[in-house]
Amino acid sequence: MKVNTTRFGEVEVDPGRLLVFPQGLLGFARFRTFVLLQPDDRGVFYWLQSVEDPELAFVVTEPTSWCPDYRVTIRASEMALLEMEDPSAATYFTIVNQREGAITANLQGPLVINPQTRTGVQVVMSDRQWGTRHELVRLPGAAAAMSA
Amino acid sequence: MLVLSRHTDEAIMIGEDVEIVVVDIRGDKVRLGVNAPPRIAVHRKEIFEAIREENAHAATLRSALGISGGGGHALNAASGRLRAGAGTFATIRSIAAGRVSA
């Protein structure tokens, strides 16, 4: 199938590779179907592109690559939504942002995906240990100023 | 806004399947219990708002982090330090739908 995107043009994807977030993402509840796109084979940042809105896409990364201690607390209701029993079988992503001269990750609201069913949920963690703007990379002056 | 008075252990129903119980009242703190089906997400509002705001901002990033030149270099350097196992990337590749040039 073809997915229209404003950033990458028309992308051909296998319909079996769609990801469904039954509740959507916070603030974007209307958009349920996404695809994960890889800019290149070695990159650590990916795009989570909406299938329903060409304009809507998020940069995501795998959080434990950056923070080996990072753990997601998933509630029973979220596990039920994902139809999962074992949280260690899930795949985790965090949405990436650019904030005040740094690349940050929202570790308080990670995306949890059941790779078997390709169902996902944005988990809201109530403890504030990691926060919504965890700094991954501080940008040098020029790039920081550009993003201001 | 509908305002209701409730004692400890009393509840309200929202629709047919959402129940909110007053579990405990101590000083200015109320402990609430929520029984709701899994499809209904229940969150503390301030955390919900903070995550929603990050999502909204993240959705405005246009290119791969809007970075070129020195910023890209910093990212590559940081990426080189990452310690993800090959297994992690294999799983991600199995989830990914395709490749794009950013």
PDB file of C-alpha atoms in Angstrom:
ATOM      1  CA  MET A   1       0.000   0.000   0.000  1.00  0.00           C
ATOM      2  CA  LYS A   2       1.050   3.597  -0.499  1.00  0.00           C
ATOM      3  CA  VAL A   3       1.406   5.980   2.436  1.00  0.00           C
ATOM      4  CA  ASN A   4       1.444   9.686   1.706  1.00  0.00           C
ATOM      5  CA  THR A   5       3.857  11.719   3.796  1.00  0.00           C
ATOM      6  CA  THR A   6       4.774  15.381   3.656  1.00  0.00           C
ATOM      7  CA  ARG A   7       8.373  14.658   4.665  1.00  0.00           C
ATOM      8  CA  PHE A   8       9.232  11.659   2.480  1.00  0.00           C
ATOM      9  CA  GLY A   9       6.684  11.783  -0.321  1.00  0.00           C
ATOM     10  CA  GLU A  10       4.833   8.605  -1.178  1.00  0.00           C
ATOM     11  CA  VAL A  11       6.186   5.567   0.668  1.00  0.00           C
ATOM     12  CA  GLU A  12       5.329   2.003  -0.312  1.00  0.00           C
ATOM     13  CA  VAL A  13       4.731  -0.190   2.755  1.00  0.00           C
ATOM     14  CA  ASP A  14       3.606  -3.740   3.349  1.00  0.00           C
ATOM     15  CA  PRO A  15       0.120  -3.576   4.969  1.00  0.00           C
ATOM     16  CA  GLY A  16       1.294  -6.302   7.348  1.00  0.00           C
ATOM     17  CA  ARG A  17       3.774  -3.824   8.807  1.00  0.00           C
ATOM     18  CA  LEU A  18       1.261  -1.285  10.056  1.00  0.00           C
ATOM     19  CA  LEU A  19       1.291  -0.424  13.763  1.00  0.00           C
ATOM     20  CA  VAL A  20      -2.011   0.254  15.482  1.00  0.00           C
ATOM     21  CA  PHE A  21      -2.310   2.416  18.609  1.00  0.00           C
ATOM     22  CA  PRO A  22      -5.948   1.811  19.671  1.00  0.00           C
ATOM     23  CA  GLN A  23      -5.931   4.920  21.915  1.00  0.00           C
ATOM     24  CA  GLY A  24      -3.744   6.987  19.612  1.00  0.00           C
ATOM     25  CA  LEU A  25      -1.011   9.103  21.183  1.00  0.00           C
ATOM     26  CA  LEU A  26      -1.781  11.729  23.814  1.00  0.00           C
ATOM     27  CA  GLY A  27      -3.252  14.759  22.082  1.00  0.00           C
ATOM     28  CA  PHE A  28      -3.533  12.827  18.806  1.00  0.00           C
ATOM     29  CA  ALA A  29      -6.218  10.309  19.697  1.00  0.00           C
ATOM     30  CA  ARG A  30      -7.820  10.441  16.244  1.00  0.00           C
ATOM     31  CA  PHE A  31      -4.769   8.927  14.567  1.00  0.00           C
ATOM     32  CA  ARG A  32      -4.423   5.234  15.267  1.00  0.00           C
ATOM     33  CA  THR A  33      -2.371   3.735  12.435  1.00  0.00           C
ATOM     34  CA  PHE A  34       1.346   4.344  11.980  1.00  0.00           C
ATOM     35  CA  VAL A  35       4.386   2.913  10.258  1.00  0.00           C
ATOM     36  CA  LEU A  36       7.930   2.949  11.567  1.00  0.00           C
ATOM     37  CA  LEU A  37      10.333   4.270   8.949  1.00  0.00           C
ATOM     38  CA  GLN A  38      14.111   3.943   9.077  1.00  0.00           C
ATOM     39  CA  PRO A  39      16.200   6.802   7.690  1.00  0.00           C
ATOM     40  CA  ASP A  40      19.104   4.362   7.290  1.00  0.00           C
ATOM     41  CA  ASP A  41      20.322   0.992   8.497  1.00  0.00           C
ATOM     42  CA  ARG A  42      22.638   2.267  11.212  1.00  0.00           C
ATOM     43  CA  GLY A  43      20.639   5.201  12.512  1.00  0.00           C
ATOM     44  CA  VAL A  44      19.286   5.235  16.046  1.00  0.00           C
ATOM     45  CA  PHE A  45      16.453   7.634  15.241  1.00  0.00           C
ATOM     46  CA  TYR A  46      13.368   6.486  13.397  1.00  0.00           C
ATOM     47  CA  TRP A  47      10.206   8.141  12.169  1.00  0.00           C
ATOM     48  CA  LEU A  48       6.823   7.036  13.433  1.00  0.00           C
ATOM     49  CA  GLN A  49       4.687   8.193  10.533  1.00  0.00           C
ATOM     50  CA  SER A  50       0.909   8.432  10.643  1.00  0.00           C
ATOM     51  CA  VAL A  51      -0.824   6.564   7.836  1.00  0.00           C
ATOM     52  CA  GLU A  52      -3.912   8.735   8.215  1.00  0.00           C
ATOM     53  CA  ASP A  53      -2.279  12.178   8.246  1.00  0.00           C
ATOM     54  CA  PRO A  54       0.671  12.792   5.892  1.00  0.00           C
ATOM     55  CA  GLU A  55       1.770  15.712   8.088  1.00  0.00           C
ATOM     56  CA  LEU A  56       1.921  13.773  11.361  1.00  0.00           C
ATOM     57  CA  ALA A  57       5.205  12.066  12.202  1.00  0.00           C
ATOM     58  CA  PHE A  58       7.378  11.735  15.278  1.00  0.00           C
ATOM     59  CA  VAL A  59      11.084  11.082  15.643  1.00  0.00           C
ATOM     60  CA  VAL A  60      11.536   8.127  17.990  1.00  0.00           C
ATOM     61  CA  THR A  61      14.459   6.206  19.422  1.00  0.00           C
ATOM     62  CA  GLU A  62      14.992   3.087  21.508  1.00  0.00           C
ATOM     63  CA  PRO A  63      15.404   4.375  25.079  1.00  0.00           C
ATOM     64  CA  THR A  64      17.533   1.692  26.741  1.00  0.00           C
ATOM     65  CA  SER A  65      20.263   2.281  24.146  1.00  0.00           C
ATOM     66  CA  TRP A  66      20.685   5.705  25.754  1.00  0.00           C
ATOM     67  CA  CYS A  67      19.747   4.883  29.343  1.00  0.00           C
ATOM     68  CA  PRO A  68      20.545   1.255  30.214  1.00  0.00           C
ATOM     69  CA  ASP A  69      18.801   1.633  33.598  1.00  0.00           C
ATOM     70  CA  TYR A  70      15.557   2.836  32.081  1.00  0.00           C
ATOM     71  CA  ARG A  71      12.523   0.732  32.961  1.00  0.00           C
ATOM     72  CA  VAL A  72       8.927   1.258  31.931  1.00  0.00           C
ATOM     73  CA  THR A  73       6.208   0.571  34.469  1.00  0.00           C
ATOM     74  CA  ILE A  74       3.227  -0.833  32.618  1.00  0.00           C
ATOM     75  CA  ARG A  75      -0.154  -1.177  34.254  1.00  0.00           C
ATOM     76  CA  ALA A  76      -2.310  -4.260  33.921  1.00  0.00           C
ATOM     77  CA  SER A  77      -4.847  -2.331  31.849  1.00  0.00           C
ATOM     78  CA  GLU A  78      -2.133  -1.315  29.374  1.00  0.00           C
ATOM     79  CA  MET A  79      -0.865  -4.890  29.167  1.00  0.00           C
ATOM     80  CA  ALA A  80      -4.438  -5.976  28.495  1.00  0.00           C
ATOM     81  CA  LEU A  81      -4.730  -3.442  25.696  1.00  0.00           C
ATOM     82  CA  LEU A  82      -1.518  -4.802  24.175  1.00  0.00           C
ATOM     83  CA  GLU A  83      -2.695  -8.383  24.770  1.00  0.00           C
ATOM     84  CA  MET A  84       0.634  -9.108  26.442  1.00  0.00           C
ATOM     85  CA  GLU A  85       1.594 -10.946  29.599  1.00  0.00           C
ATOM     86  CA  ASP A  86       5.356 -10.478  29.551  1.00  0.00           C
ATOM     87  CA  PRO A  87       6.569  -6.837  29.477  1.00  0.00           C
ATOM     88  CA  SER A  88      10.076  -7.995  28.527  1.00  0.00           C
ATOM     89  CA  ALA A  89       8.704  -9.186  25.178  1.00  0.00           C
ATOM     90  CA  ALA A  90       7.622  -5.644  24.306  1.00  0.00           C
ATOM     91  CA  THR A  91       9.554  -3.174  22.173  1.00  0.00           C
ATOM     92  CA  TYR A  92      10.009   0.306  23.588  1.00  0.00           C
ATOM     93  CA  PHE A  93      10.385   3.656  21.908  1.00  0.00           C
ATOM     94  CA  THR A  94      10.546   7.178  23.212  1.00  0.00           C
ATOM     95  CA  ILE A  95       9.469  10.274  21.317  1.00  0.00           C
ATOM     96  CA  VAL A  96      12.339  12.633  20.577  1.00  0.00           C
ATOM     97  CA  ASN A  97      12.189  16.393  20.760  1.00  0.00           C
ATOM     98  CA  GLN A  98      14.430  19.380  20.296  1.00  0.00           C
ATOM     99  CA  ARG A  99      14.350  21.662  23.299  1.00  0.00           C
ATOM    100  CA  GLU A 100      16.599  24.559  24.252  1.00  0.00           C
ATOM    101  CA  GLY A 101      19.730  23.438  22.444  1.00  0.00           C
ATOM    102  CA  ALA A 102      19.380  19.774  23.201  1.00  0.00           C
ATOM    103  CA  ILE A 103      17.877  16.625  21.771  1.00  0.00           C
ATOM    104  CA  THR A 104      15.532  15.334  24.455  1.00  0.00           C
ATOM    105  CA  ALA A 105      13.444  12.227  24.915  1.00  0.00           C
ATOM    106  CA  ASN A 106      10.091  11.902  26.606  1.00  0.00           C
ATOM    107  CA  LEU A 107      10.908   9.045  28.957  1.00  0.00           C
ATOM    108  CA  GLN A 108       7.804   9.616  31.036  1.00  0.00           C
ATOM    109  CA  GLY A 109       5.489   8.795  28.145  1.00  0.00           C
ATOM    110  CA  PRO A 110       7.166   5.916  26.292  1.00  0.00           C
ATOM    111  CA  LEU A 111       5.625   3.980  23.433  1.00  0.00           C
ATOM    112  CA  VAL A 112       5.247   0.284  24.121  1.00  0.00           C
ATOM    113  CA  ILE A 113       4.646  -2.051  21.192  1.00  0.00           C
ATOM    114  CA  ASN A 114       3.709  -5.712  21.123  1.00  0.00           C
ATOM    115  CA  PRO A 115       5.817  -6.908  18.167  1.00  0.00           C
ATOM    116  CA  GLN A 116       3.572  -9.968  17.703  1.00  0.00           C
ATOM    117  CA  THR A 117       0.286  -8.115  17.282  1.00  0.00           C
ATOM    118  CA  ARG A 118       1.870  -4.801  16.167  1.00  0.00           C
ATOM    119  CA  THR A 119      -0.294  -3.006  18.690  1.00  0.00           C
ATOM    120  CA  GLY A 120       1.055  -0.053  20.637  1.00  0.00           C
ATOM    121  CA  VAL A 121       0.205   2.224  23.501  1.00  0.00           C
ATOM    122  CA  GLN A 122       1.711   5.424  24.874  1.00  0.00           C
ATOM    123  CA  VAL A 123       2.255   4.651  28.525  1.00  0.00           C
ATOM    124  CA  VAL A 124       1.943   7.451  31.065  1.00  0.00           C
ATOM    125  CA  MET A 125       4.315   6.725  33.930  1.00  0.00           C
ATOM    126  CA  SER A 126       3.281   8.386  37.156  1.00  0.00           C
ATOM    127  CA  ASP A 127       6.701   8.440  38.797  1.00  0.00           C
ATOM    128  CA  ARG A 128       8.823  11.389  37.739  1.00  0.00           C
ATOM    129  CA  GLN A 129      12.209   9.719  37.803  1.00  0.00           C
ATOM    130  CA  TRP A 130      12.873  10.186  34.067  1.00  0.00           C
ATOM    131  CA  GLY A 131      10.773  13.133  33.013  1.00  0.00           C
ATOM    132  CA  THR A 132       9.395  14.340  29.696  1.00  0.00           C
ATOM    133  CA  ARG A 133      12.582  16.139  28.585  1.00  0.00           C
ATOM    134  CA  HIS A 134      15.443  13.795  29.315  1.00  0.00           C
ATOM    135  CA  GLU A 135      18.520  15.180  27.571  1.00  0.00           C
ATOM    136  CA  LEU A 136      20.083  12.762  25.063  1.00  0.00           C
ATOM    137  CA  VAL A 137      22.493  15.062  23.260  1.00  0.00           C
ATOM    138  CA  ARG A 138      23.518  18.650  23.894  1.00  0.00           C
ATOM    139  CA  LEU A 139      23.888  20.469  20.602  1.00  0.00           C
ATOM    140  CA  PRO A 140      26.829  22.702  19.877  1.00  0.00           C
ATOM    141  CA  GLY A 141      26.170  26.471  19.774  1.00  0.00           C
ATOM    142  CA  ALA A 142      25.415  26.895  16.072  1.00  0.00           C
ATOM    143  CA  ALA A 143      22.877  24.100  15.848  1.00  0.00           C
ATOM    144  CA  ALA A 144      21.308  25.162  19.126  1.00  0.00           C
ATOM    145  CA  ALA A 145      20.842  28.704  17.878  1.00  0.00           C
ATOM    146  CA  MET A 146      19.324  27.412  14.644  1.00  0.00           C
ATOM    147  CA  SER A 147      16.634  25.560  16.514  1.00  0.00           C
ATOM    148  CA  ALA A 148      15.774  28.475  18.796  1.00  0.00           C
TER     149      ALA A 148
ATOM    150  CA  MET B   1     -19.349  21.468  35.950  1.00  0.00           C
ATOM    151  CA  LEU B   2     -21.341  18.900  37.871  1.00  0.00           C
ATOM    152  CA  VAL B   3     -20.371  18.970  41.552  1.00  0.00           C
ATOM    153  CA  LEU B   4     -21.232  16.026  43.810  1.00  0.00           C
ATOM    154  CA  SER B   5     -20.599  15.450  47.512  1.00  0.00           C
ATOM    155  CA  ARG B   6     -19.371  11.974  48.459  1.00  0.00           C
ATOM    156  CA  HIS B   7     -18.236  10.291  51.673  1.00  0.00           C
ATOM    157  CA  THR B   8     -15.428   7.763  51.995  1.00  0.00           C
ATOM    158  CA  ASP B   9     -16.322   4.487  50.238  1.00  0.00           C
ATOM    159  CA  GLU B  10     -19.017   6.161  48.181  1.00  0.00           C
ATOM    160  CA  ALA B  11     -18.693   6.233  44.425  1.00  0.00           C
ATOM    161  CA  ILE B  12     -19.923   7.816  41.246  1.00  0.00           C
ATOM    162  CA  MET B  13     -20.562   6.120  37.932  1.00  0.00           C
ATOM    163  CA  ILE B  14     -19.609   7.698  34.599  1.00  0.00           C
ATOM    164  CA  GLY B  15     -21.570   5.961  31.888  1.00  0.00           C
ATOM    165  CA  GLU B  16     -22.131   2.280  32.503  1.00  0.00           C
ATOM    166  CA  ASP B  17     -18.617   1.082  33.042  1.00  0.00           C
ATOM    167  CA  VAL B  18     -16.522   3.726  34.778  1.00  0.00           C
ATOM    168  CA  GLU B  19     -16.661   3.811  38.561  1.00  0.00           C
ATOM    169  CA  ILE B  20     -14.816   6.336  40.724  1.00  0.00           C
ATOM    170  CA  VAL B  21     -14.629   5.492  44.421  1.00  0.00           C
ATOM    171  CA  VAL B  22     -13.540   7.793  47.237  1.00  0.00           C
ATOM    172  CA  VAL B  23     -11.075   5.510  48.996  1.00  0.00           C
ATOM    173  CA  ASP B  24      -9.777   7.865  51.658  1.00  0.00           C
ATOM    174  CA  ILE B  25      -9.903  11.529  52.680  1.00  0.00           C
ATOM    175  CA  ARG B  26      -7.105  12.987  54.777  1.00  0.00           C
ATOM    176  CA  GLY B  27      -6.699  16.736  55.146  1.00  0.00           C
ATOM    177  CA  ASP B  28      -6.599  18.254  51.645  1.00  0.00           C
ATOM    178  CA  LYS B  29      -5.816  14.930  49.994  1.00  0.00           C
ATOM    179  CA  VAL B  30      -8.405  12.617  48.493  1.00  0.00           C
ATOM    180  CA  ARG B  31      -7.516   9.104  47.366  1.00  0.00           C
ATOM    181  CA  LEU B  32      -9.647   7.949  44.475  1.00  0.00           C
ATOM    182  CA  GLY B  33     -10.060   4.485  43.052  1.00  0.00           C
ATOM    183  CA  VAL B  34     -10.997   4.116  39.388  1.00  0.00           C
ATOM    184  CA  ASN B  35     -12.547   1.025  37.865  1.00  0.00           C
ATOM    185  CA  ALA B  36     -12.635   1.373  34.102  1.00  0.00           C
ATOM    186  CA  PRO B  37     -12.278  -0.925  31.092  1.00  0.00           C
ATOM    187  CA  PRO B  38      -8.780  -1.130  29.541  1.00  0.00           C
ATOM    188  CA  ARG B  39      -9.772   0.936  26.511  1.00  0.00           C
ATOM    189  CA  ILE B  40     -10.262   3.949  28.796  1.00  0.00           C
ATOM    190  CA  ALA B  41      -6.980   5.556  29.792  1.00  0.00           C
ATOM    191  CA  VAL B  42      -6.855   7.074  33.282  1.00  0.00           C
ATOM    192  CA  HIS B  43      -4.033   9.479  34.162  1.00  0.00           C
ATOM    193  CA  ARG B  44      -3.058  12.160  36.612  1.00  0.00           C
ATOM    194  CA  LYS B  45      -3.895  15.330  34.738  1.00  0.00           C
ATOM    195  CA  GLU B  46      -0.620  17.241  35.158  1.00  0.00           C
ATOM    196  CA  ILE B  47       1.463  14.340  33.822  1.00  0.00           C
ATOM    197  CA  PHE B  48      -1.027  13.771  31.028  1.00  0.00           C
ATOM    198  CA  GLU B  49      -0.730  17.457  30.047  1.00  0.00           C
ATOM    199  CA  ALA B  50       3.072  17.415  30.141  1.00  0.00           C
ATOM    200  CA  ILE B  51       3.237  14.400  27.833  1.00  0.00           C
ATOM    201  CA  ARG B  52       0.621  15.835  25.524  1.00  0.00           C
ATOM    202  CA  GLU B  53       2.625  19.048  25.254  1.00  0.00           C
ATOM    203  CA  GLU B  54       5.797  17.100  24.385  1.00  0.00           C
ATOM    204  CA  ASN B  55       3.902  15.137  21.739  1.00  0.00           C
ATOM    205  CA  ALA B  56       2.546  18.328  20.204  1.00  0.00           C
ATOM    206  CA  HIS B  57       6.007  19.912  20.069  1.00  0.00           C
ATOM    207  CA  ALA B  58       7.617  16.732  18.729  1.00  0.00           C
ATOM    208  CA  ALA B  59       5.071  16.638  15.900  1.00  0.00           C
ATOM    209  CA  THR B  60       6.421  19.976  14.651  1.00  0.00           C
ATOM    210  CA  LEU B  61       9.938  18.628  13.926  1.00  0.00           C
ATOM    211  CA  ARG B  62      10.252  18.848  10.167  1.00  0.00           C
ATOM    212  CA  SER B  63      13.396  17.069   9.123  1.00  0.00           C
ATOM    213  CA  ALA B  64      15.562  14.603  10.992  1.00  0.00           C
ATOM    214  CA  LEU B  65      15.639  16.730  14.132  1.00  0.00           C
ATOM    215  CA  GLY B  66      16.073  19.898  12.119  1.00  0.00           C
ATOM    216  CA  ILE B  67      19.790  19.548  12.476  1.00  0.00           C
ATOM    217  CA  SER B  68      22.579  19.958  10.020  1.00  0.00           C
ATOM    218  CA  GLY B  69      26.303  20.585  10.254  1.00  0.00           C
ATOM    219  CA  GLY B  70      27.618  20.587  13.792  1.00  0.00           C
ATOM    220  CA  GLY B  71      24.416  19.265  15.246  1.00  0.00           C
ATOM    221  CA  GLY B  72      24.520  16.197  13.060  1.00  0.00           C
ATOM    222  CA  HIS B  73      28.090  15.648  14.132  1.00  0.00           C
ATOM    223  CA  ALA B  74      27.112  15.791  17.798  1.00  0.00           C
ATOM    224  CA  LEU B  75      24.364  13.285  17.140  1.00  0.00           C
ATOM    225  CA  ASN B  76      26.670  10.894  15.341  1.00  0.00           C
ATOM    226  CA  ALA B  77      29.194  11.156  18.143  1.00  0.00           C
ATOM    227  CA  ALA B  78      26.490  10.443  20.711  1.00  0.00           C
ATOM    228  CA  SER B  79      25.134   7.572  18.649  1.00  0.00           C
ATOM    229  CA  GLY B  80      28.602   6.013  18.580  1.00  0.00           C
ATOM    230  CA  ARG B  81      28.458   5.727  22.357  1.00  0.00           C
ATOM    231  CA  LEU B  82      25.193   3.823  22.359  1.00  0.00           C
ATOM    232  CA  ARG B  83      25.224   0.363  23.778  1.00  0.00           C
ATOM    233  CA  ALA B  84      22.152  -1.231  22.258  1.00  0.00           C
ATOM    234  CA  GLY B  85      22.495  -4.940  21.617  1.00  0.00           C
ATOM    235  CA  ALA B  86      22.187  -6.335  18.124  1.00  0.00           C
ATOM    236  CA  GLY B  87      18.991  -8.052  19.283  1.00  0.00           C
ATOM    237  CA  THR B  88      17.327  -4.713  19.957  1.00  0.00           C
ATOM    238  CA  PHE B  89      18.033  -3.471  16.453  1.00  0.00           C
ATOM    239  CA  ALA B  90      16.896  -6.764  14.932  1.00  0.00           C
ATOM    240  CA  THR B  91      13.559  -6.362  16.725  1.00  0.00           C
ATOM    241  CA  ILE B  92      13.233  -2.774  15.551  1.00  0.00           C
ATOM    242  CA  ARG B  93      13.988  -3.813  11.975  1.00  0.00           C
ATOM    243  CA  SER B  94      11.240  -6.420  12.243  1.00  0.00           C
ATOM    244  CA  ILE B  95       8.815  -3.674  13.254  1.00  0.00           C
ATOM    245  CA  ALA B  96       9.923  -1.090  10.710  1.00  0.00           C
ATOM    246  CA  ALA B  97       7.936  -0.840   7.502  1.00  0.00           C
ATOM    247  CA  GLY B  98      10.442   0.720   5.213  1.00  0.00           C
ATOM    248  CA  ARG B  99      13.390   2.954   4.599  1.00  0.00           C
ATOM    249  CA  VAL B 100      13.261   6.628   3.747  1.00  0.00           C
ATOM    250  CA  SER B 101      15.816   9.280   3.073  1.00  0.00           C
ATOM    251  CA  ALA B 102      15.474  12.033   5.633  1.00  0.00           C
TER     252      ALA B 102
END
